[in-house]
């Protein structure tokens, strides 16, 4: 998915003291943007303690310049306190896998574009609404 979105990616990499699930980068106008990814495959909600550990380890890597950003991706929901803890740290972001997919592939932006085109072209006016109980009466022709 990362490579399809235009990133050069590698999995299971060591960055200083931490083994990250993935590291990817993209060349930007002002140089290479490096990002790290930590994934959690929990059946339940990802708790604040796991988010605290992520913030301590990956926050240190971002602050030291080893990476520009680090994302925590959870299979399931993330506790509100844990998400707030991660998201409050500069360069860190917590999200579910579904949120990650939508952001990475730009699905939200694509859907917004479709809605805007639908409204601009007034597509809704082209369709005839279904009527239950058969066809509506057309009345007498003159």
mmCIF file with all atom_site columns, N, CA and C in Angstrom, residues 11-59:
data_model
loop_
_atom_site.group_PDB
_atom_site.id
_atom_site.type_symbol
_atom_site.label_atom_id
_atom_site.label_alt_id
_atom_site.label_comp_id
_atom_site.label_asym_id
_atom_site.label_entity_id
_atom_site.label_seq_id
_atom_site.pdbx_PDB_ins_code
_atom_site.Cartn_x
_atom_site.Cartn_y
_atom_site.Cartn_z
_atom_site.occupancy
_atom_site.B_iso_or_equiv
_atom_site.pdbx_formal_charge
_atom_site.auth_seq_id
_atom_site.auth_comp_id
_atom_site.auth_asym_id
_atom_site.auth_atom_id
_atom_site.pdbx_PDB_model_num
ATOM 1   N N  . UNK A 1 11 ? 10.301 -2.922 5.349  1.00 0.00 ? 11 UNK A N  1
ATOM 2   C CA . UNK A 1 11 ? 9.673  -3.395 6.581  1.00 0.00 ? 11 UNK A CA 1
ATOM 3   C C  . UNK A 1 11 ? 10.707 -3.960 7.541  1.00 0.00 ? 11 UNK A C  1
ATOM 4   N N  . UNK A 1 12 ? 10.308 -4.036 8.815  1.00 0.00 ? 12 UNK A N  1
ATOM 5   C CA . UNK A 1 12 ? 11.139 -4.594 9.883  1.00 0.00 ? 12 UNK A CA 1
ATOM 6   C C  . UNK A 1 12 ? 12.548 -4.009 9.854  1.00 0.00 ? 12 UNK A C  1
ATOM 7   N N  . UNK A 1 13 ? 12.645 -2.725 10.156 1.00 0.00 ? 13 UNK A N  1
ATOM 8   C CA . UNK A 1 13 ? 13.932 -2.027 10.108 1.00 0.00 ? 13 UNK A CA 1
ATOM 9   C C  . UNK A 1 13 ? 14.316 -1.519 11.498 1.00 0.00 ? 13 UNK A C  1
ATOM 10  N N  . UNK A 1 14 ? 15.611 -1.425 11.728 1.00 0.00 ? 14 UNK A N  1
ATOM 11  C CA . UNK A 1 14 ? 16.102 -0.875 12.985 1.00 0.00 ? 14 UNK A CA 1
ATOM 12  C C  . UNK A 1 14 ? 16.433 0.590  12.777 1.00 0.00 ? 14 UNK A C  1
ATOM 13  N N  . UNK A 1 15 ? 15.878 1.417  13.646 1.00 0.00 ? 15 UNK A N  1
ATOM 14  C CA . UNK A 1 15 ? 16.173 2.848  13.646 1.00 0.00 ? 15 UNK A CA 1
ATOM 15  C C  . UNK A 1 15 ? 16.697 3.178  15.031 1.00 0.00 ? 15 UNK A C  1
ATOM 16  N N  . UNK A 1 16 ? 18.010 3.310  15.127 1.00 0.00 ? 16 UNK A N  1
ATOM 17  C CA . UNK A 1 16 ? 18.683 3.554  16.405 1.00 0.00 ? 16 UNK A CA 1
ATOM 18  C C  . UNK A 1 16 ? 18.362 2.402  17.360 1.00 0.00 ? 16 UNK A C  1
ATOM 19  N N  . UNK A 1 17 ? 17.689 2.647  18.472 1.00 0.00 ? 17 UNK A N  1
ATOM 20  C CA . UNK A 1 17 ? 17.404 1.622  19.474 1.00 0.00 ? 17 UNK A CA 1
ATOM 21  C C  . UNK A 1 17 ? 16.102 0.865  19.225 1.00 0.00 ? 17 UNK A C  1
ATOM 22  N N  . UNK A 1 18 ? 15.333 1.246  18.216 1.00 0.00 ? 18 UNK A N  1
ATOM 23  C CA . UNK A 1 18 ? 13.980 0.713  18.026 1.00 0.00 ? 18 UNK A CA 1
ATOM 24  C C  . UNK A 1 18 ? 13.857 -0.044 16.710 1.00 0.00 ? 18 UNK A C  1
ATOM 25  N N  . UNK A 1 19 ? 13.239 -1.215 16.755 1.00 0.00 ? 19 UNK A N  1
ATOM 26  C CA . UNK A 1 19 ? 12.915 -1.954 15.539 1.00 0.00 ? 19 UNK A CA 1
ATOM 27  C C  . UNK A 1 19 ? 11.498 -1.551 15.135 1.00 0.00 ? 19 UNK A C  1
ATOM 28  N N  . UNK A 1 20 ? 11.384 -0.834 14.023 1.00 0.00 ? 20 UNK A N  1
ATOM 29  C CA . UNK A 1 20 ? 10.085 -0.352 13.547 1.00 0.00 ? 20 UNK A CA 1
ATOM 30  C C  . UNK A 1 20 ? 9.480  -1.374 12.595 1.00 0.00 ? 20 UNK A C  1
ATOM 31  N N  . UNK A 1 21 ? 8.150  -1.399 12.536 1.00 0.00 ? 21 UNK A N  1
ATOM 32  C CA . UNK A 1 21 ? 7.476  -2.304 11.610 1.00 0.00 ? 21 UNK A CA 1
ATOM 33  C C  . UNK A 1 21 ? 7.710  -1.896 10.162 1.00 0.00 ? 21 UNK A C  1
ATOM 34  N N  . UNK A 1 22 ? 7.812  -0.599 9.922  1.00 0.00 ? 22 UNK A N  1
ATOM 35  C CA . UNK A 1 22 ? 8.099  -0.117 8.559  1.00 0.00 ? 22 UNK A CA 1
ATOM 36  C C  . UNK A 1 22 ? 8.726  1.265  8.628  1.00 0.00 ? 22 UNK A C  1
ATOM 37  N N  . UNK A 1 23 ? 9.510  1.555  7.604  1.00 0.00 ? 23 UNK A N  1
ATOM 38  C CA . UNK A 1 23 ? 10.070 2.893  7.415  1.00 0.00 ? 23 UNK A CA 1
ATOM 39  C C  . UNK A 1 23 ? 9.838  3.214  5.945  1.00 0.00 ? 23 UNK A C  1
ATOM 40  N N  . UNK A 1 24 ? 9.386  4.423  5.691  1.00 0.00 ? 24 UNK A N  1
ATOM 41  C CA . UNK A 1 24 ? 9.209  4.824  4.300  1.00 0.00 ? 24 UNK A CA 1
ATOM 42  C C  . UNK A 1 24 ? 9.582  6.269  4.150  1.00 0.00 ? 24 UNK A C  1
ATOM 43  N N  . UNK A 1 25 ? 9.836  6.630  2.946  1.00 0.00 ? 25 UNK A N  1
ATOM 44  C CA . UNK A 1 25 ? 10.246 7.996  2.680  1.00 0.00 ? 25 UNK A CA 1
ATOM 45  C C  . UNK A 1 25 ? 9.746  8.418  1.319  1.00 0.00 ? 25 UNK A C  1
ATOM 46  N N  . UNK A 1 26 ? 9.701  9.702  1.179  1.00 0.00 ? 26 UNK A N  1
ATOM 47  C CA . UNK A 1 26 ? 9.316  10.317 -0.083 1.00 0.00 ? 26 UNK A CA 1
ATOM 48  C C  . UNK A 1 26 ? 10.175 11.561 -0.245 1.00 0.00 ? 26 UNK A C  1
ATOM 49  N N  . UNK A 1 27 ? 10.627 11.769 -1.457 1.00 0.00 ? 27 UNK A N  1
ATOM 50  C CA . UNK A 1 27 ? 11.410 12.964 -1.734 1.00 0.00 ? 27 UNK A CA 1
ATOM 51  C C  . UNK A 1 27 ? 10.464 14.150 -1.860 1.00 0.00 ? 27 UNK A C  1
ATOM 52  N N  . UNK A 1 28 ? 10.690 15.153 -1.047 1.00 0.00 ? 28 UNK A N  1
ATOM 53  C CA . UNK A 1 28 ? 9.919  16.390 -1.063 1.00 0.00 ? 28 UNK A CA 1
ATOM 54  C C  . UNK A 1 28 ? 10.786 17.484 -1.661 1.00 0.00 ? 28 UNK A C  1
ATOM 55  N N  . UNK A 1 29 ? 10.236 18.643 -1.855 1.00 0.00 ? 29 UNK A N  1
ATOM 56  C CA . UNK A 1 29 ? 10.983 19.758 -2.427 1.00 0.00 ? 29 UNK A CA 1
ATOM 57  C C  . UNK A 1 29 ? 12.214 20.083 -1.592 1.00 0.00 ? 29 UNK A C  1
ATOM 58  N N  . UNK A 1 30 ? 12.073 20.020 -0.262 1.00 0.00 ? 30 UNK A N  1
ATOM 59  C CA . UNK A 1 30 ? 13.177 20.397 0.614  1.00 0.00 ? 30 UNK A CA 1
ATOM 60  C C  . UNK A 1 30 ? 13.975 19.199 1.134  1.00 0.00 ? 30 UNK A C  1
ATOM 61  N N  . UNK A 1 31 ? 13.833 18.036 0.517  1.00 0.00 ? 31 UNK A N  1
ATOM 62  C CA . UNK A 1 31 ? 14.619 16.868 0.915  1.00 0.00 ? 31 UNK A CA 1
ATOM 63  C C  . UNK A 1 31 ? 13.748 15.664 1.229  1.00 0.00 ? 31 UNK A C  1
ATOM 64  N N  . UNK A 1 32 ? 14.388 14.639 1.716  1.00 0.00 ? 32 UNK A N  1
ATOM 65  C CA . UNK A 1 32 ? 13.713 13.374 2.013  1.00 0.00 ? 32 UNK A CA 1
ATOM 66  C C  . UNK A 1 32 ? 12.922 13.469 3.312  1.00 0.00 ? 32 UNK A C  1
ATOM 67  N N  . UNK A 1 33 ? 11.665 13.037 3.265  1.00 0.00 ? 33 UNK A N  1
ATOM 68  C CA . UNK A 1 33 ? 10.788 12.977 4.437  1.00 0.00 ? 33 UNK A CA 1
ATOM 69  C C  . UNK A 1 33 ? 10.718 11.511 4.871  1.00 0.00 ? 33 UNK A C  1
ATOM 70  N N  . UNK A 1 34 ? 11.250 11.202 6.057  1.00 0.00 ? 34 UNK A N  1
ATOM 71  C CA . UNK A 1 34 ? 11.290 9.832  6.561  1.00 0.00 ? 34 UNK A CA 1
ATOM 72  C C  . UNK A 1 34 ? 10.226 9.649  7.640  1.00 0.00 ? 34 UNK A C  1
ATOM 73  N N  . UNK A 1 35 ? 9.516  8.532  7.534  1.00 0.00 ? 35 UNK A N  1
ATOM 74  C CA . UNK A 1 35 ? 8.456  8.242  8.494  1.00 0.00 ? 35 UNK A CA 1
ATOM 75  C C  . UNK A 1 35 ? 8.593  6.808  8.986  1.00 0.00 ? 35 UNK A C  1
ATOM 76  N N  . UNK A 1 36 ? 8.226  6.588  10.240 1.00 0.00 ? 36 UNK A N  1
ATOM 77  C CA . UNK A 1 36 ? 8.253  5.262  10.840 1.00 0.00 ? 36 UNK A CA 1
ATOM 78  C C  . UNK A 1 36 ? 6.833  4.831  11.172 1.00 0.00 ? 36 UNK A C  1
ATOM 79  N N  . UNK A 1 37 ? 6.636  3.529  11.178 1.00 0.00 ? 37 UNK A N  1
ATOM 80  C CA . UNK A 1 37 ? 5.306  2.972  11.419 1.00 0.00 ? 37 UNK A CA 1
ATOM 81  C C  . UNK A 1 37 ? 5.395  1.853  12.444 1.00 0.00 ? 37 UNK A C  1
ATOM 82  N N  . UNK A 1 38 ? 4.540  1.914  13.438 1.00 0.00 ? 38 UNK A N  1
ATOM 83  C CA . UNK A 1 38 ? 4.387  0.851  14.429 1.00 0.00 ? 38 UNK A CA 1
ATOM 84  C C  . UNK A 1 38 ? 2.953  0.357  14.340 1.00 0.00 ? 38 UNK A C  1
ATOM 85  N N  . UNK A 1 39 ? 2.780  -0.953 14.185 1.00 0.00 ? 39 UNK A N  1
ATOM 86  C CA . UNK A 1 39 ? 1.435  -1.513 14.058 1.00 0.00 ? 39 UNK A CA 1
ATOM 87  C C  . UNK A 1 39 ? 1.117  -2.383 15.267 1.00 0.00 ? 39 UNK A C  1
ATOM 88  N N  . UNK A 1 40 ? -0.143 -2.393 15.633 1.00 0.00 ? 40 UNK A N  1
ATOM 89  C CA . UNK A 1 40 ? -0.624 -3.214 16.737 1.00 0.00 ? 40 UNK A CA 1
ATOM 90  C C  . UNK A 1 40 ? -1.834 -4.003 16.259 1.00 0.00 ? 40 UNK A C  1
ATOM 91  N N  . UNK A 1 41 ? -1.777 -5.321 16.449 1.00 0.00 ? 41 UNK A N  1
ATOM 92  C CA . UNK A 1 41 ? -2.833 -6.214 15.982 1.00 0.00 ? 41 UNK A CA 1
ATOM 93  C C  . UNK A 1 41 ? -3.625 -6.740 17.183 1.00 0.00 ? 41 UNK A C  1
ATOM 94  N N  . UNK A 1 42 ? -4.177 -5.830 17.965 1.00 0.00 ? 42 UNK A N  1
ATOM 95  C CA . UNK A 1 42 ? -4.932 -6.194 19.158 1.00 0.00 ? 42 UNK A CA 1
ATOM 96  C C  . UNK A 1 42 ? -6.385 -6.484 18.780 1.00 0.00 ? 42 UNK A C  1
ATOM 97  N N  . UNK A 1 43 ? -6.986 -7.462 19.464 1.00 0.00 ? 43 UNK A N  1
ATOM 98  C CA . UNK A 1 43 ? -8.402 -7.750 19.225 1.00 0.00 ? 43 UNK A CA 1
ATOM 99  C C  . UNK A 1 43 ? -9.288 -6.679 19.844 1.00 0.00 ? 43 UNK A C  1
ATOM 100 N N  . UNK A 1 44 ? -8.888 -6.147 20.970 1.00 0.00 ? 44 UNK A N  1
ATOM 101 C CA . UNK A 1 44 ? -9.680 -5.126 21.653 1.00 0.00 ? 44 UNK A CA 1
ATOM 102 C C  . UNK A 1 44 ? -9.137 -3.734 21.397 1.00 0.00 ? 44 UNK A C  1
ATOM 103 N N  . UNK A 1 45 ? -9.464 -2.847 22.295 1.00 0.00 ? 45 UNK A N  1
ATOM 104 C CA . UNK A 1 45 ? -9.041 -1.454 22.192 1.00 0.00 ? 45 UNK A CA 1
ATOM 105 C C  . UNK A 1 45 ? -7.571 -1.317 22.586 1.00 0.00 ? 45 UNK A C  1
ATOM 106 N N  . UNK A 1 46 ? -6.827 -0.567 21.803 1.00 0.00 ? 46 UNK A N  1
ATOM 107 C CA . UNK A 1 46 ? -5.432 -0.266 22.124 1.00 0.00 ? 46 UNK A CA 1
ATOM 108 C C  . UNK A 1 46 ? -5.429 0.732  23.277 1.00 0.00 ? 46 UNK A C  1
ATOM 109 N N  . UNK A 1 47 ? -4.794 0.363  24.375 1.00 0.00 ? 47 UNK A N  1
ATOM 110 C CA . UNK A 1 47 ? -4.867 1.161  25.595 1.00 0.00 ? 47 UNK A CA 1
ATOM 111 C C  . UNK A 1 47 ? -3.840 2.265  25.697 1.00 0.00 ? 47 UNK A C  1
ATOM 112 N N  . UNK A 1 48 ? -4.006 3.056  26.732 1.00 0.00 ? 48 UNK A N  1
ATOM 113 C CA . UNK A 1 48 ? -3.129 4.198  26.968 1.00 0.00 ? 48 UNK A CA 1
ATOM 114 C C  . UNK A 1 48 ? -1.694 3.754  27.252 1.00 0.00 ? 48 UNK A C  1
ATOM 115 N N  . UNK A 1 49 ? -1.512 2.611  27.908 1.00 0.00 ? 49 UNK A N  1
ATOM 116 C CA . UNK A 1 49 ? -0.150 2.162  28.242 1.00 0.00 ? 49 UNK A CA 1
ATOM 117 C C  . UNK A 1 49 ? 0.659  1.869  26.982 1.00 0.00 ? 49 UNK A C  1
ATOM 118 N N  . UNK A 1 50 ? 0.054  1.237  25.989 1.00 0.00 ? 50 UNK A N  1
ATOM 119 C CA . UNK A 1 50 ? 0.753  0.987  24.715 1.00 0.00 ? 50 UNK A CA 1
ATOM 120 C C  . UNK A 1 50 ? 1.046  2.301  23.990 1.00 0.00 ? 50 UNK A C  1
ATOM 121 N N  . UNK A 1 51 ? 0.133  3.241  24.094 1.00 0.00 ? 51 UNK A N  1
ATOM 122 C CA . UNK A 1 51 ? 0.330  4.555  23.476 1.00 0.00 ? 51 UNK A CA 1
ATOM 123 C C  . UNK A 1 51 ? 1.438  5.334  24.183 1.00 0.00 ? 51 UNK A C  1
ATOM 124 N N  . UNK A 1 52 ? 1.540  5.170  25.501 1.00 0.00 ? 52 UNK A N  1
ATOM 125 C CA . UNK A 1 52 ? 2.604  5.817  26.271 1.00 0.00 ? 52 UNK A CA 1
ATOM 126 C C  . UNK A 1 52 ? 3.965  5.280  25.839 1.00 0.00 ? 52 UNK A C  1
ATOM 127 N N  . UNK A 1 53 ? 4.063  3.973  25.673 1.00 0.00 ? 53 UNK A N  1
ATOM 128 C CA . UNK A 1 53 ? 5.323  3.360  25.224 1.00 0.00 ? 53 UNK A CA 1
ATOM 129 C C  . UNK A 1 53 ? 5.692  3.854  23.823 1.00 0.00 ? 53 UNK A C  1
ATOM 130 N N  . UNK A 1 54 ? 4.720  3.896  22.927 1.00 0.00 ? 54 UNK A N  1
ATOM 131 C CA . UNK A 1 54 ? 4.963  4.400  21.569 1.00 0.00 ? 54 UNK A CA 1
ATOM 132 C C  . UNK A 1 54 ? 5.453  5.850  21.615 1.00 0.00 ? 54 UNK A C  1
ATOM 133 N N  . UNK A 1 55 ? 4.792  6.674  22.419 1.00 0.00 ? 55 UNK A N  1
ATOM 134 C CA . UNK A 1 55 ? 5.146  8.088  22.513 1.00 0.00 ? 55 UNK A CA 1
ATOM 135 C C  . UNK A 1 55 ? 6.567  8.268  23.044 1.00 0.00 ? 55 UNK A C  1
ATOM 136 N N  . UNK A 1 56 ? 6.942  7.494  24.038 1.00 0.00 ? 56 UNK A N  1
ATOM 137 C CA . UNK A 1 56 ? 8.285  7.603  24.612 1.00 0.00 ? 56 UNK A CA 1
ATOM 138 C C  . UNK A 1 56 ? 9.353  7.199  23.600 1.00 0.00 ? 56 UNK A C  1
ATOM 139 N N  . UNK A 1 57 ? 9.156  6.058  22.951 1.00 0.00 ? 57 UNK A N  1
ATOM 140 C CA . UNK A 1 57 ? 10.171 5.543  22.036 1.00 0.00 ? 57 UNK A CA 1
ATOM 141 C C  . UNK A 1 57 ? 10.226 6.320  20.719 1.00 0.00 ? 57 UNK A C  1
ATOM 142 N N  . UNK A 1 58 ? 9.096  6.432  20.058 1.00 0.00 ? 58 UNK A N  1
ATOM 143 C CA . UNK A 1 58 ? 9.082  7.084  18.741 1.00 0.00 ? 58 UNK A CA 1
ATOM 144 C C  . UNK A 1 58 ? 9.186  8.603  18.858 1.00 0.00 ? 58 UNK A C  1
ATOM 145 N N  . UNK A 1 59 ? 8.672  9.167  19.938 1.00 0.00 ? 59 UNK A N  1
ATOM 146 C CA . UNK A 1 59 ? 8.829  10.600 20.158 1.00 0.00 ? 59 UNK A CA 1
ATOM 147 C C  . UNK A 1 59 ? 10.298 10.972 20.262 1.00 0.00 ? 59 UNK A C  1
#
